[in-house]
PDB file of C-alpha atoms in Angstrom:
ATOM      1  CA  UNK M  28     104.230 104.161 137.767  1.00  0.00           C
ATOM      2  CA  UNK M  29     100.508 103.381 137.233  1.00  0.00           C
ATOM      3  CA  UNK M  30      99.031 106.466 138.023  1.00  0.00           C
ATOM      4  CA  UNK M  31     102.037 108.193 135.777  1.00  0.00           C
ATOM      5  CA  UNK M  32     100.679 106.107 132.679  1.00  0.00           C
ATOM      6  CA  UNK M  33      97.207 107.342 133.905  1.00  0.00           C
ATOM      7  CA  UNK M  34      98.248 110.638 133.773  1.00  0.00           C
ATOM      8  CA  UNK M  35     100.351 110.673 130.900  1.00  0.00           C
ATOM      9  CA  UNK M  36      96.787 109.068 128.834  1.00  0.00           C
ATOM     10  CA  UNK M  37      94.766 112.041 130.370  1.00  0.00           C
ATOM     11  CA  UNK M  38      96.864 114.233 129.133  1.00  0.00           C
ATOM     12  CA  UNK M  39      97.168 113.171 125.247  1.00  0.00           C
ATOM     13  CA  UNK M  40      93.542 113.423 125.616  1.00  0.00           C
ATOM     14  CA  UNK M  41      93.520 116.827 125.395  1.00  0.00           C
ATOM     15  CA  UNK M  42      89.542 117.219 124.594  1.00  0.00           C
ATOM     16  CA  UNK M  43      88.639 116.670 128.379  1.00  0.00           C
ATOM     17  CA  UNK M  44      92.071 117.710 129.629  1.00  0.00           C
ATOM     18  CA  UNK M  45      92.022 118.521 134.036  1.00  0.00           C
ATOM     19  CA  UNK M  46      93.918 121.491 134.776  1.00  0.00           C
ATOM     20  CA  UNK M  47      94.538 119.486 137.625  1.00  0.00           C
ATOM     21  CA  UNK M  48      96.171 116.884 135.905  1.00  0.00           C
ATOM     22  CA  UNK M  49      98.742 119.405 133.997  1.00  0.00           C
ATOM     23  CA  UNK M  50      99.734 120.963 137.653  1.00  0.00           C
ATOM     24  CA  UNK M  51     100.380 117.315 138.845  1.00  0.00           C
ATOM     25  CA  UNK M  52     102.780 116.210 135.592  1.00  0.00           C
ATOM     26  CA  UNK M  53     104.224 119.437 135.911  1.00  0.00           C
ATOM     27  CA  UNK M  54     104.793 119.372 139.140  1.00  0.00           C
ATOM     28  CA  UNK M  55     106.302 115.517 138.482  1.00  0.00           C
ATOM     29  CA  UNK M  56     107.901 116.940 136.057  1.00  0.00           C
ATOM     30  CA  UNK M  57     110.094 119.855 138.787  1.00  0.00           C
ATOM     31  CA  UNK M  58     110.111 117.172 141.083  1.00  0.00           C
ATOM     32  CA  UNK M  59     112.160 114.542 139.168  1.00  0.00           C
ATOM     33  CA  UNK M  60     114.471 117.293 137.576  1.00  0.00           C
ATOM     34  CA  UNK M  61     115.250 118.362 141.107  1.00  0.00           C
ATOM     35  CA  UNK M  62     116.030 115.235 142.317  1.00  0.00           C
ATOM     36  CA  UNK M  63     118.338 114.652 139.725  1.00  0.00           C
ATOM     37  CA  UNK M  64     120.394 117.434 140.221  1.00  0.00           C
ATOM     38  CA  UNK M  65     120.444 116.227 144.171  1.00  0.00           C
ATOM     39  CA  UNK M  66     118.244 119.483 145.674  1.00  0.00           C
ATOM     40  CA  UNK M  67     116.526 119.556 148.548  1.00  0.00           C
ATOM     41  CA  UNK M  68     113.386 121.397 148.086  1.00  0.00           C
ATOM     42  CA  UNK M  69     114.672 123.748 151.080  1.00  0.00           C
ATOM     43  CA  UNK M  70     117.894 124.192 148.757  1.00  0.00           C
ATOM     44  CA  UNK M  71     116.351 124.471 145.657  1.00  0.00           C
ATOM     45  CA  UNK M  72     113.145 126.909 147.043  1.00  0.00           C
ATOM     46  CA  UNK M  73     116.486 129.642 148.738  1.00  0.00           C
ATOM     47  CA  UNK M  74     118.108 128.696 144.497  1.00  0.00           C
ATOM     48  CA  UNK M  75     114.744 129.808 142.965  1.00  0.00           C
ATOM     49  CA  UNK M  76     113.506 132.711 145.714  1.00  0.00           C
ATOM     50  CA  UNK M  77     110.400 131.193 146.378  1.00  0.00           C
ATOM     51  CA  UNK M  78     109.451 129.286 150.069  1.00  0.00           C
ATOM     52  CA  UNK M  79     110.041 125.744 150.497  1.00  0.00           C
ATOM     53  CA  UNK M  80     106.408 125.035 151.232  1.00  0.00           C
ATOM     54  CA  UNK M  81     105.248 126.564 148.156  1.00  0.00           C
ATOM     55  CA  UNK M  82     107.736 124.111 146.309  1.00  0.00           C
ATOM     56  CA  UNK M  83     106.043 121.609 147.445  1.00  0.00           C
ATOM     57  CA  UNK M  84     102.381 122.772 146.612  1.00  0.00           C
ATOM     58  CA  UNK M  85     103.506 122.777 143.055  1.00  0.00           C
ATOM     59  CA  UNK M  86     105.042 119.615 143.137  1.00  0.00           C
ATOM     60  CA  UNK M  87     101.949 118.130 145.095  1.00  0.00           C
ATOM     61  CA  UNK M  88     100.024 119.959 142.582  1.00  0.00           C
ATOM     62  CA  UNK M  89      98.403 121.901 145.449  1.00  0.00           C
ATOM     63  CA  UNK M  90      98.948 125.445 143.979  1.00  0.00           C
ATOM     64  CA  UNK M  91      98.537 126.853 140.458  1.00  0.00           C
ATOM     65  CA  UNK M  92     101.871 127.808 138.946  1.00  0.00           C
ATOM     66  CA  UNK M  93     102.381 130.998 137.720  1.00  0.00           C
ATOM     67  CA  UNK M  94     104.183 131.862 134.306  1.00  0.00           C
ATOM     68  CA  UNK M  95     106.538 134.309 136.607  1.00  0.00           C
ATOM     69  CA  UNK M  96     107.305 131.473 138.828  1.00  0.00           C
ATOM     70  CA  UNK M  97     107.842 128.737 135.732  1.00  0.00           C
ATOM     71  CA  UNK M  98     110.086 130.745 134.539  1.00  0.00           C
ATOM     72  CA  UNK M  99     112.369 131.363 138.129  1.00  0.00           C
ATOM     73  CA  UNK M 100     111.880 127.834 138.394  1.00  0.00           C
ATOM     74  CA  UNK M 101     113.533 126.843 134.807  1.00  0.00           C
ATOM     75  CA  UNK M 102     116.475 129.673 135.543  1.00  0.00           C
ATOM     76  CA  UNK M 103     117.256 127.716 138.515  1.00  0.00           C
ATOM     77  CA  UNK M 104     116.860 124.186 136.877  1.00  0.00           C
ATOM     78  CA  UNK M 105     119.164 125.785 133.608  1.00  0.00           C
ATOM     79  CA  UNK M 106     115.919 124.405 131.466  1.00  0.00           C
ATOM     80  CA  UNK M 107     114.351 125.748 129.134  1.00  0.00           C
ATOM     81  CA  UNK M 108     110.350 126.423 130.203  1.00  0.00           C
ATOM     82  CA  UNK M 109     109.109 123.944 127.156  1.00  0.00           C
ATOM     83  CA  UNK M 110     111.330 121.459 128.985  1.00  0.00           C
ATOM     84  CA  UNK M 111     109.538 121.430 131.677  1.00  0.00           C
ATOM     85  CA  UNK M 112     106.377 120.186 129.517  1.00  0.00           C
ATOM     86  CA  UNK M 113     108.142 117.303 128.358  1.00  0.00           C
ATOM     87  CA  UNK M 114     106.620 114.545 129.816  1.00  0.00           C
ATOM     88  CA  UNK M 115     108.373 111.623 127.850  1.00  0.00           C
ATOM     89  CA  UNK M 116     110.742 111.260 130.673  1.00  0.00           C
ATOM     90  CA  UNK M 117     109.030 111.040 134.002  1.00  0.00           C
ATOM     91  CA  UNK M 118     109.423 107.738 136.408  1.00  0.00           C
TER      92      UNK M 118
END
């Protein structure tokens, strides 16, 4: 929950904003949505047509998402993509 907060501070500092640190509350952010709708990442990679290993490079923050691949993921998640930039919400 700490390193959340820490995160989540970063971020409203936008002057000296990481990339890094927008792929990993972004990648919270799929994470915690997909849990809550009970998906695997194996499940949810076959829902979005994209591999499970990739999943969980974004969600690791590993890999850099693409716009394409933001928007298969919010199809599959029935979001809309500026929901998956709301950051209020993650545990």
């Amino acid at each position: 929950m700490v390193i959340i907060m820490d995160l989540l501070e970063v971020y409203n500092n936008k002057e000296n904003l990481d990339p890094k640190i927008l792929n990993e509350l972004v990648g919270l952010r799929i994470k915690d949505i997909r849990n809550s709708l009970n998906l695997s990442q194996e499940s949810f990679a076959e829902k979005v047509g994209l591999h499970r290993t990739y999943i969980g490079q974004v969600e690791r923050a590993e890999k850099n998402i693409t716009l394409k691949n933001i928007h298969k993921i919010c199809y599959a998640l029935k979001i809309d993509p500026k929901e998956l930039f709301d950051f209020k919400d993650i545990v």
